[in-house]
Coordinates of C-alpha atoms in Angstrom, one line a residue:
Chain P
M1 CA 20.8 8.7 55.2
K2 CA 18.5 11.4 53.8
N3 CA 21.5 13.6 53.1
K4 CA 23.3 10.8 51.3
T5 CA 20.5 10.2 48.8
K6 CA 20.3 14.0 48.3
V7 CA 24.0 14.2 47.4
Q8 CA 23.6 11.1 45.2
E9 CA 20.7 12.9 43.4
Y10 CA 22.8 16.0 42.9
F11 CA 25.6 13.9 41.5
T12 CA 23.3 12.0 39.1
A13 CA 21.9 15.3 37.9
F14 CA 25.5 16.6 37.4
V15 CA 26.5 13.6 35.4
M16 CA 23.3 13.7 33.3
L17 CA 23.9 17.4 32.5
L18 CA 27.6 17.1 32.0
P19 CA 27.6 16.8 28.1
Y20 CA 25.3 19.9 28.0
I21 CA 27.5 21.8 30.4
I22 CA 30.7 21.1 28.5
S23 CA 29.0 22.0 25.2
F24 CA 27.5 25.1 26.7
F25 CA 30.9 26.5 27.9
M26 CA 32.9 25.3 24.9
F27 CA 30.5 26.2 22.1
F28 CA 28.3 28.9 23.6
A29 CA 29.4 30.9 26.6
Y30 CA 33.1 31.2 25.8
P31 CA 32.6 31.8 22.1
L32 CA 29.9 34.5 22.8
A33 CA 32.3 36.3 25.1
K34 CA 35.2 35.8 22.7
A35 CA 33.1 37.1 19.8
F36 CA 32.3 40.2 21.8
I37 CA 36.0 40.8 22.5
I38 CA 37.1 40.1 18.9
S39 CA 34.6 42.7 17.7
F40 CA 36.7 45.3 19.4
Q41 CA 40.0 43.9 18.2
E42 CA 41.9 44.1 15.0
F43 CA 42.0 40.4 14.5
S44 CA 43.3 39.1 11.2
F45 CA 43.4 35.3 11.1
L46 CA 46.3 35.4 8.7
G47 CA 49.7 36.5 9.8
D48 CA 51.1 36.3 13.3
T49 CA 50.3 39.7 14.6
P50 CA 48.6 39.5 18.0
P51 CA 45.1 40.9 18.3
K52 CA 45.1 44.6 19.0
F53 CA 42.3 46.5 20.8
V54 CA 40.8 49.1 18.5
G55 CA 37.7 50.2 20.3
L56 CA 34.7 50.8 18.1
L57 CA 36.7 51.0 14.9
N58 CA 35.4 47.6 13.6
Y59 CA 31.8 48.8 14.2
K60 CA 32.6 52.0 12.4
E61 CA 34.2 50.1 9.5
A62 CA 31.2 47.8 9.3
L63 CA 28.7 50.6 9.3
T64 CA 30.5 52.6 6.7
S65 CA 31.1 49.7 4.4
K66 CA 28.8 50.2 1.4
M67 CA 28.8 46.4 0.8
F68 CA 27.6 45.7 4.3
L69 CA 24.9 48.4 4.2
D70 CA 23.8 47.1 0.8
S71 CA 23.6 43.6 2.3
I72 CA 21.3 44.9 5.0
V73 CA 19.0 46.5 2.4
N74 CA 19.1 43.4 0.2
T75 CA 18.2 41.2 3.2
F76 CA 15.3 43.3 4.2
Y77 CA 14.1 43.5 0.6
Y78 CA 14.2 39.7 0.6
S79 CA 12.4 39.4 4.0
I80 CA 9.7 41.8 3.0
L81 CA 9.0 39.8 -0.2
V82 CA 9.3 36.3 1.3
V83 CA 7.5 36.6 4.7
P84 CA 4.0 37.7 3.5
T85 CA 4.1 35.7 0.3
Q86 CA 5.0 32.4 2.0
L87 CA 2.6 32.9 4.9
I88 CA -0.4 33.8 2.7
I89 CA 0.2 30.8 0.4
A90 CA 0.8 28.5 3.4
L91 CA -2.4 29.8 5.1
I92 CA -4.5 29.3 2.0
L93 CA -3.2 25.8 1.5
A94 CA -3.6 24.9 5.1
V95 CA -7.3 26.1 5.2
I96 CA -8.1 24.1 2.1
V97 CA -6.0 21.0 2.8
N98 CA -7.3 20.8 6.4
D99 CA -10.2 18.7 5.4
K100 CA -12.0 20.0 2.4
V101 CA -10.4 17.9 -0.3
K102 CA -9.8 14.3 -1.1
F103 CA -6.2 13.1 -1.3
K104 CA -5.2 15.6 1.4
D105 CA -2.4 13.3 2.7
F106 CA -0.9 13.3 -0.8
F107 CA -1.1 17.1 -1.0
R108 CA 0.4 17.6 2.5
T109 CA 3.3 15.2 1.8
T110 CA 4.0 16.9 -1.6
Y111 CA 4.0 20.4 -0.2
Y112 CA 6.3 19.4 2.6
L113 CA 9.0 17.8 0.3
P114 CA 10.9 21.0 -0.5
T115 CA 11.5 21.7 3.2
V116 CA 13.4 18.4 3.6
T117 CA 15.4 18.9 0.4
S118 CA 18.9 20.3 0.8
P119 CA 19.1 24.1 -0.1
V120 CA 22.1 23.2 -2.2
A121 CA 20.1 20.7 -4.3
V122 CA 17.2 23.2 -4.4
S123 CA 19.5 26.0 -5.6
I124 CA 21.0 23.9 -8.3
I125 CA 17.7 22.7 -9.6
F126 CA 16.5 26.3 -9.9
L127 CA 19.8 27.5 -11.4
F128 CA 19.0 25.0 -14.2
L129 CA 15.3 26.0 -14.5
Y130 CA 16.1 29.7 -14.5
K131 CA 18.9 29.6 -17.1
T132 CA 18.5 31.8 -20.2
D133 CA 17.7 28.7 -22.2
G134 CA 16.1 26.9 -19.3
L135 CA 12.6 25.7 -19.0
V136 CA 11.1 28.7 -17.3
N137 CA 12.2 31.0 -20.1
Q138 CA 11.0 28.5 -22.7
I139 CA 7.5 28.6 -21.2
L140 CA 7.6 32.4 -20.7
S141 CA 8.7 33.0 -24.3
H142 CA 5.4 31.4 -25.4
I143 CA 3.5 34.2 -23.7
G144 CA 5.8 36.8 -25.1
I145 CA 8.2 37.4 -22.3
T146 CA 11.8 37.8 -23.4
P147 CA 14.1 35.1 -22.0
R148 CA 16.6 36.5 -19.4
N149 CA 19.2 35.2 -17.1
W150 CA 17.2 35.6 -13.9
F151 CA 20.0 35.0 -11.5
N152 CA 22.4 37.2 -13.4
E153 CA 20.6 40.5 -13.7
P154 CA 20.8 43.0 -10.8
S155 CA 17.1 43.8 -10.7
F156 CA 15.9 40.2 -11.0
V157 CA 18.3 38.2 -8.9
M158 CA 16.6 38.8 -5.6
P159 CA 13.0 38.3 -6.7
A160 CA 14.2 35.1 -8.4
I161 CA 15.8 33.9 -5.2
V162 CA 12.6 34.9 -3.3
S163 CA 10.6 32.6 -5.6
V164 CA 13.0 29.7 -4.8
A165 CA 12.8 30.5 -1.0
V166 CA 9.0 30.6 -1.0
W167 CA 8.9 27.3 -3.0
G168 CA 11.3 25.8 -0.4
S169 CA 9.5 26.8 2.8
V170 CA 5.7 27.1 2.2
G171 CA 5.3 23.5 3.3
F172 CA 6.8 24.1 6.8
Y173 CA 4.4 27.0 7.5
M174 CA 1.5 25.1 6.1
V175 CA 2.0 22.3 8.6
T176 CA 2.3 24.8 11.5
F177 CA -1.0 26.4 10.4
L178 CA -2.6 23.0 10.2
S179 CA -1.6 22.4 13.8
G180 CA -3.1 25.7 14.7
L181 CA -6.4 24.9 12.9
S182 CA -6.7 21.6 14.7
T183 CA -6.9 23.4 18.0
I184 CA -10.0 25.4 17.0
P185 CA -13.0 23.6 18.6
D186 CA -15.7 22.3 16.3
Q187 CA -18.4 23.6 18.5
L188 CA -17.6 27.2 17.5
Y189 CA -18.3 26.4 13.9
E190 CA -21.5 24.5 14.8
A191 CA -22.7 27.4 16.9
A192 CA -22.0 29.8 14.1
E193 CA -23.9 27.6 11.7
V194 CA -26.9 27.6 14.0
E195 CA -26.8 31.3 13.9
G196 CA -26.8 31.1 10.1
A197 CA -23.2 32.3 9.5
G198 CA -21.9 31.7 6.0
E199 CA -18.5 30.2 5.0
S200 CA -16.7 33.5 4.6
T201 CA -18.2 34.9 7.9
K202 CA -16.9 31.8 9.7
L203 CA -13.5 32.3 8.1
I204 CA -13.3 35.9 9.0
K205 CA -15.0 35.8 12.4
I206 CA -13.6 32.4 13.8
T207 CA -10.7 30.9 11.9
I208 CA -8.6 34.0 11.3
P209 CA -9.0 35.5 14.8
L210 CA -8.4 32.2 16.6
L211 CA -5.4 31.6 14.3
K212 CA -3.9 35.0 15.2
P213 CA -1.4 33.6 17.7
M214 CA -0.2 31.1 15.1
I215 CA 0.0 33.8 12.5
F216 CA 2.1 35.9 14.9
F217 CA 4.3 32.9 15.7
N218 CA 4.9 32.1 12.1
T219 CA 5.6 35.8 11.2
V220 CA 8.3 36.0 13.8
V221 CA 9.8 32.7 12.9
S222 CA 9.7 33.4 9.2
F223 CA 11.1 36.9 9.6
I224 CA 14.0 35.9 11.8
S225 CA 14.9 33.0 9.5
T226 CA 14.8 35.2 6.4
L227 CA 17.1 37.7 8.1
Q228 CA 19.6 34.9 8.6
M229 CA 19.4 33.7 5.0
F230 CA 22.7 32.3 3.8
D231 CA 22.5 29.1 1.7
L232 CA 20.5 30.2 -1.4
S233 CA 22.2 33.5 -1.7
Y234 CA 25.7 32.0 -1.3
I235 CA 25.1 29.1 -3.7
I236 CA 23.3 31.2 -6.3
G237 CA 25.3 34.5 -6.0
G238 CA 28.6 33.3 -4.6
S239 CA 30.6 35.3 -2.0
D240 CA 30.5 38.4 -4.2
G241 CA 26.7 38.5 -3.9
G242 CA 25.8 37.9 -7.5
P243 CA 25.3 40.6 -10.1
M244 CA 26.4 44.0 -8.7
G245 CA 26.2 42.4 -5.2
K246 CA 22.4 42.5 -5.3
A247 CA 22.1 39.0 -3.9
M248 CA 24.4 39.7 -1.0
T249 CA 22.8 39.1 2.4
M250 CA 24.0 40.1 5.9
V251 CA 25.1 36.6 6.8
V252 CA 26.9 36.0 3.4
M253 CA 28.7 39.3 4.2
I254 CA 29.8 38.1 7.6
Y255 CA 30.9 34.8 6.1
R256 CA 32.8 36.6 3.3
T257 CA 34.5 39.1 5.7
A258 CA 35.5 36.3 8.1
F259 CA 36.4 33.4 5.9
K260 CA 37.4 35.0 2.6
E261 CA 39.0 38.2 3.7
F262 CA 40.0 36.8 7.2
N263 CA 39.0 40.0 8.8
M264 CA 37.6 38.4 12.0
G265 CA 37.3 41.6 13.9
V266 CA 35.1 43.5 11.5
A267 CA 33.1 40.3 10.8
S268 CA 32.4 39.9 14.5
A269 CA 31.2 43.5 14.7
M270 CA 28.9 42.8 11.7
A271 CA 27.6 39.7 13.5
F272 CA 26.7 41.7 16.6
I273 CA 25.0 44.4 14.5
V274 CA 22.9 41.7 12.8
F275 CA 22.1 40.2 16.2
G276 CA 21.0 43.7 17.4
I277 CA 18.8 44.2 14.4
I278 CA 17.1 40.8 14.8
F279 CA 16.6 41.4 18.6
I280 CA 15.1 44.9 18.1
L281 CA 12.7 43.6 15.4
T282 CA 11.6 40.7 17.5
L283 CA 10.7 43.2 20.3
I284 CA 8.9 45.5 17.9
Q285 CA 6.9 42.6 16.5
R286 CA 5.9 41.5 20.0
K287 CA 4.6 45.0 20.7
F288 CA 2.9 45.3 17.3
F289 CA 1.0 42.1 17.7
G290 CA 0.1 42.8 21.3
E291 CA -0.3 40.2 24.0
E292 CA -1.7 37.6 21.6
M293 CA 1.0 35.1 22.1
S294 CA 0.5 32.7 25.0
Y295 CA 3.5 30.6 24.3
Chain N
M1 CA -12.4 22.5 9.7
W2 CA -14.1 25.7 8.7
G3 CA -17.6 24.5 7.8
R4 CA -16.9 20.8 8.2
K5 CA -20.5 19.7 7.6
T6 CA -21.3 22.0 4.7
T7 CA -21.4 20.6 1.3
Y8 CA -19.9 23.0 -1.1
G9 CA -21.1 24.2 -4.4
I10 CA -19.3 22.7 -7.4
G11 CA -17.7 26.1 -8.2
V12 CA -16.1 26.4 -4.7
K13 CA -14.9 22.9 -4.9
M14 CA -13.3 23.5 -8.3
I15 CA -11.4 26.5 -6.9
F16 CA -10.1 24.4 -4.0
Y17 CA -9.0 21.6 -6.2
S18 CA -7.4 23.9 -8.7
I19 CA -5.3 25.6 -6.0
C20 CA -4.3 22.3 -4.5
I21 CA -3.3 20.8 -7.9
L22 CA -1.6 24.0 -9.0
W23 CA 0.7 24.1 -6.0
A24 CA 1.3 20.3 -6.2
L25 CA 2.5 20.9 -9.8
V26 CA 4.6 23.9 -8.7
T27 CA 6.2 21.6 -6.1
L28 CA 6.7 18.5 -8.1
I29 CA 7.7 19.8 -11.6
P30 CA 11.2 21.0 -10.6
Y31 CA 11.9 17.5 -9.1
L32 CA 10.5 15.8 -12.2
I33 CA 12.6 17.9 -14.5
A34 CA 15.7 17.4 -12.4
V35 CA 15.2 13.6 -12.5
I36 CA 14.5 13.5 -16.3
T37 CA 17.5 15.8 -17.1
S38 CA 19.8 13.7 -14.9
L39 CA 18.9 10.8 -17.2
K40 CA 19.5 12.6 -20.4
P41 CA 22.8 12.7 -22.4
V42 CA 24.5 16.1 -22.0
E43 CA 23.6 17.4 -25.5
D44 CA 19.9 17.0 -24.8
V45 CA 19.7 18.7 -21.4
T46 CA 18.2 22.0 -22.5
K47 CA 15.7 20.3 -24.9
F48 CA 12.1 20.4 -23.9
S49 CA 11.4 17.0 -25.4
I50 CA 12.3 13.7 -23.9
D51 CA 13.8 11.0 -26.1
F52 CA 13.0 7.8 -24.1
N53 CA 15.5 5.7 -26.1
K54 CA 18.4 7.9 -25.0
L55 CA 17.6 8.0 -21.2
T56 CA 20.5 6.4 -19.2
F57 CA 22.0 6.2 -15.8
D58 CA 25.4 7.2 -17.2
S59 CA 25.6 10.5 -15.3
Y60 CA 25.0 8.7 -12.0
R61 CA 27.6 6.1 -12.9
Y62 CA 30.0 8.8 -14.0
I63 CA 29.8 11.1 -10.9
T64 CA 30.1 8.2 -8.5
H65 CA 33.0 6.5 -10.3
E66 CA 35.0 9.5 -11.6
F67 CA 34.3 11.9 -8.8
P68 CA 34.3 11.3 -5.0
F69 CA 30.5 11.5 -4.7
L70 CA 30.4 8.2 -2.9
R71 CA 33.0 9.4 -0.4
W72 CA 31.0 12.6 0.2
L73 CA 27.8 10.6 0.6
F74 CA 29.7 8.4 3.2
N75 CA 30.9 11.5 5.0
S76 CA 27.4 13.0 5.1
F77 CA 26.1 9.7 6.6
V78 CA 28.9 9.4 9.2
V79 CA 28.4 13.0 10.4
A80 CA 24.6 13.0 10.3
V81 CA 24.3 9.7 12.1
A82 CA 26.9 10.6 14.8
V83 CA 25.3 14.0 15.4
T84 CA 21.8 12.4 15.6
A85 CA 23.0 9.7 18.0
G86 CA 24.8 12.3 20.3
N87 CA 21.7 14.5 20.4
I88 CA 19.3 11.6 21.2
L89 CA 21.5 10.6 24.2
F90 CA 22.8 13.9 25.5
N91 CA 19.6 15.9 25.1
S92 CA 17.5 13.2 26.8
M93 CA 20.0 13.0 29.7
A94 CA 19.9 16.7 30.3
A95 CA 16.1 16.7 29.9
Y96 CA 15.7 13.9 32.5
A97 CA 17.7 15.8 35.0
L98 CA 15.6 18.9 34.4
A99 CA 12.3 17.0 34.5
R100 CA 12.9 14.6 37.4
L101 CA 15.9 15.4 39.5
D102 CA 16.4 17.9 42.2
F103 CA 19.6 19.9 42.2
P104 CA 20.9 23.4 43.1
F105 CA 20.4 26.1 40.5
K106 CA 17.9 24.0 38.5
K107 CA 15.8 27.0 37.5
V108 CA 19.0 28.9 36.4
V109 CA 20.1 26.0 34.2
F110 CA 16.6 25.8 32.7
Y111 CA 16.5 29.5 31.8
V112 CA 20.0 29.4 30.5
I113 CA 19.0 26.6 28.1
I114 CA 16.0 28.6 27.0
G115 CA 18.1 31.8 26.7
T116 CA 20.7 30.2 24.4
M117 CA 18.0 29.6 21.8
M118 CA 17.7 33.4 21.3
I119 CA 21.2 34.0 20.1
P120 CA 21.6 33.7 16.3
G121 CA 24.3 31.2 15.3
Q122 CA 26.4 33.6 13.2
V123 CA 27.6 35.4 16.2
L124 CA 29.3 32.2 17.4
L125 CA 30.7 31.1 14.1
I126 CA 34.0 32.9 14.2
P127 CA 35.0 32.1 17.8
I128 CA 34.0 28.4 17.4
Y129 CA 36.1 28.2 14.3
L130 CA 39.1 29.7 16.2
I131 CA 38.6 27.3 19.1
L132 CA 38.5 24.3 16.8
N133 CA 41.5 25.7 15.0
R134 CA 43.5 25.8 18.2
L135 CA 42.4 22.2 19.0
G136 CA 43.5 21.1 15.6
W137 CA 40.0 20.0 14.7
I138 CA 39.6 21.9 11.4
D139 CA 39.3 19.6 8.5
S140 CA 38.4 16.6 10.6
Y141 CA 35.3 14.6 11.5
K142 CA 35.6 16.0 15.0
G143 CA 35.2 19.5 13.8
L144 CA 32.1 18.5 11.8
I145 CA 30.5 16.5 14.6
I146 CA 31.4 17.7 18.1
P147 CA 30.0 21.3 18.1
W148 CA 26.6 19.9 17.2
L149 CA 26.1 17.0 19.6
V150 CA 23.8 18.9 22.0
S151 CA 20.8 21.1 21.2
A152 CA 19.1 23.4 23.7
F153 CA 15.8 23.3 21.7
Y154 CA 15.6 19.5 21.9
I155 CA 16.5 19.4 25.6
F156 CA 13.5 21.6 26.1
F157 CA 11.4 19.4 23.8
M158 CA 12.4 16.2 25.6
R159 CA 11.8 17.8 29.0
Q160 CA 8.3 18.6 28.1
Y161 CA 7.8 15.0 27.0
F162 CA 9.3 13.5 30.2
L163 CA 7.1 15.6 32.3
T164 CA 4.1 13.7 31.0
I165 CA 5.5 10.3 32.2
P166 CA 3.7 9.4 35.4
K167 CA 5.8 9.8 38.6
D168 CA 4.3 6.6 40.2
L169 CA 6.0 4.5 37.6
E170 CA 9.3 6.0 38.7
E171 CA 8.7 5.7 42.4
A172 CA 7.8 2.0 42.0
A173 CA 11.0 1.4 40.1
L174 CA 13.0 3.2 42.8
I175 CA 11.4 1.0 45.5
D176 CA 12.3 -2.0 43.4
G177 CA 15.9 -0.9 43.6
L178 CA 16.5 0.5 40.1
S179 CA 19.0 3.3 40.0
R180 CA 18.3 6.7 38.4
F181 CA 20.4 5.7 35.4
G182 CA 18.5 2.4 35.2
I183 CA 15.2 4.3 35.3
F184 CA 16.4 6.6 32.6
F185 CA 17.6 3.9 30.2
K186 CA 15.0 1.2 31.0
I187 CA 11.8 3.3 31.6
F188 CA 12.2 6.8 30.2
L189 CA 13.9 6.2 26.9
P190 CA 11.7 3.2 25.9
L191 CA 8.6 5.2 26.8
S192 CA 9.7 8.2 24.7
L193 CA 10.3 6.5 21.4
P194 CA 7.9 8.8 19.5
A195 CA 9.6 11.9 20.9
L196 CA 13.0 10.4 20.2
A197 CA 12.0 9.5 16.7
T198 CA 10.8 13.1 16.0
Q199 CA 14.0 14.5 17.4
A200 CA 16.2 12.1 15.5
I201 CA 14.5 12.8 12.2
F202 CA 14.7 16.6 12.5
I203 CA 18.3 16.5 13.6
F204 CA 19.2 14.0 10.9
V205 CA 17.6 16.1 8.1
G206 CA 18.9 19.3 9.5
N207 CA 22.4 18.0 9.7
W208 CA 22.3 16.3 6.3
N209 CA 21.3 19.5 4.7
S210 CA 23.6 21.8 6.6
F211 CA 25.9 23.7 4.3
M212 CA 27.6 26.7 5.9
W213 CA 29.4 24.9 8.8
P214 CA 30.8 22.0 6.7
S215 CA 32.0 24.4 4.0
I216 CA 34.0 26.3 6.7
I217 CA 35.4 23.2 8.4
A218 CA 36.0 20.7 5.6
S219 CA 38.8 22.1 3.5
S220 CA 40.1 19.0 1.9
E221 CA 38.0 17.2 -0.7
E222 CA 38.0 13.8 1.1
L223 CA 36.3 15.5 4.0
Y224 CA 33.5 17.3 2.1
T225 CA 30.0 16.4 3.0
L226 CA 27.7 15.9 0.0
P227 CA 26.2 19.5 -0.1
V228 CA 29.7 21.0 0.0
G229 CA 31.0 18.5 -2.6
L230 CA 28.1 19.1 -4.9
N231 CA 28.4 22.9 -4.7
S232 CA 32.1 22.7 -5.6
F233 CA 31.3 20.2 -8.4
Y234 CA 28.7 22.6 -9.7
G235 CA 31.3 25.4 -9.7
Q236 CA 33.5 23.4 -12.1
Y237 CA 31.2 21.3 -14.2
Y238 CA 28.1 23.5 -14.5
Q239 CA 27.8 22.9 -18.2
F240 CA 27.3 19.2 -17.5
W241 CA 23.8 19.6 -16.2
N242 CA 22.9 15.9 -16.4
Q243 CA 25.7 15.2 -13.9
V244 CA 25.1 18.2 -11.7
L245 CA 21.4 17.3 -11.4
A246 CA 22.2 13.7 -10.8
G247 CA 24.3 14.9 -7.9
A248 CA 21.3 17.1 -6.7
I249 CA 19.1 14.0 -6.8
L250 CA 21.6 11.9 -4.9
L251 CA 21.7 14.6 -2.2
S252 CA 17.9 15.0 -2.0
L253 CA 16.9 11.3 -2.0
P254 CA 18.0 10.2 1.5
T255 CA 16.0 13.0 3.3
I256 CA 13.0 12.6 1.1
I257 CA 12.9 8.8 1.8
V258 CA 13.3 9.5 5.6
F259 CA 10.5 12.0 5.3
V260 CA 8.1 9.8 3.4
L261 CA 8.7 6.8 5.7
F262 CA 8.3 8.8 9.0
Q263 CA 6.1 11.7 8.1
K264 CA 3.8 11.4 11.0
Y265 CA 6.7 12.2 13.3
F266 CA 7.4 15.4 11.3
V267 CA 3.9 16.7 11.8
K268 CA 3.9 15.7 15.4
G269 CA 7.3 17.4 15.9
I270 CA 6.1 20.7 14.5
V271 CA 2.8 20.5 16.4
T272 CA 4.5 19.9 19.7
S273 CA 7.5 22.2 19.2
G274 CA 5.5 25.2 17.9
L275 CA 3.1 25.5 20.8
K276 CA 2.7 25.4 24.6
E277 CA 5.3 25.7 27.3

């Protein structure tokens, strides 16, 4: 009797897990193994030639491709500009909106809107605003700045994309900071006030230190997501990476190599290189920020 | 929070409000300009001024009648709703097994689910494409929907929620003769509505906005989702900014409405998903 219910329970669990199990093998485990194999093969999607084992040739080709190396540089340039900018703005907004102002619900809702807006819509709106005769240039010309085609000049395209990315994601990080702030106990502030601490002391001695795990968490999330940037760069710069390829990111490069040039082998090698970069950086960040994170 | 009971000097208050209002303007003005421009005739789109007599819904009428925008909108809805429904059911089922049932290799399954979250999606893109190609699912709803029906992250999320449901409730139901499936459908799912709503909203919005995957899978125009369709429309008609921006508004509106109606779930979702294990 006991055994029968046990078998029944195993069976129930199996049925309940079945959709996940199917999806895991079909869309995760097998593809992951396959991607690894393809990265050592000459695999052109076009034509009927069977895949051929080429050893590390794809990795060599990826790492000697100027376009791919440039895309790594561009992506890091993007990350280094986006991560601190968006986190600092998000943190300032979170601390203020937490409960110091009226209409805070209105502000929170407003700031979050871009994060639910499609990146395609966001890109298109900013393509319009940043046009040579667009509104941004019209305003800038009033303060004596020459109108330029922001998305079409090699040295301006990435900073312009950065501004769009920051606009689009500050709201998300603000909300995560708000949730971090809500976990700080009131008594700490009360105690500090009794001791006669001023506002800035409380901010520096209580809020920021207690928010450190959240700052770490957001830095990692923000960094990893910027390294995987695709939509903005692809919609604004196209598969050629915009002016002189300066908007080309690592993922756009993978996409281009796989689905425009149909060079699946090299694209897979690039994907594993990107994966390696992200993985190593995550480990370094973990070390750098110490054992703060309790998640 | 920081100094809740203090009353601030007028100067500090003014700085706070200035920052808040400034960022609200930075956020809202692009939308506002997009809406106004979409209502302008094409010869006025780069003009700073607004001629209220000339505002019209013509560009919306035009793109939905002369171009397949309604078809793309429909495709986006079908795909997003199907993916959301699949995730709600399948993630919860797996989560229930992990939270409440006993079976061999349970720990292994749990760590595998956590582990899959660490792999960036681009690595899997090419082989999944090749698998779907062999199955003949390229350029079909199946290809757009089926790879996304399950999400490791939300299995984890639902498991955490199910763990908070009291065991006594379940034992009483078992004694009353309810089966495990009965318990799952009649007790766990109804008790988890807030978590299910959070999950549903994030998955709907994420899928609605997804661009890379549909642009790989949907090659014929009738199968485009709205983001893919709008991007290709922009590529050809970029000088007709009133129409392009009308398309951008059409694409943004559904998720903005969902967000404004259900915002408490968004905040809850981020709060619960960001922290604790």
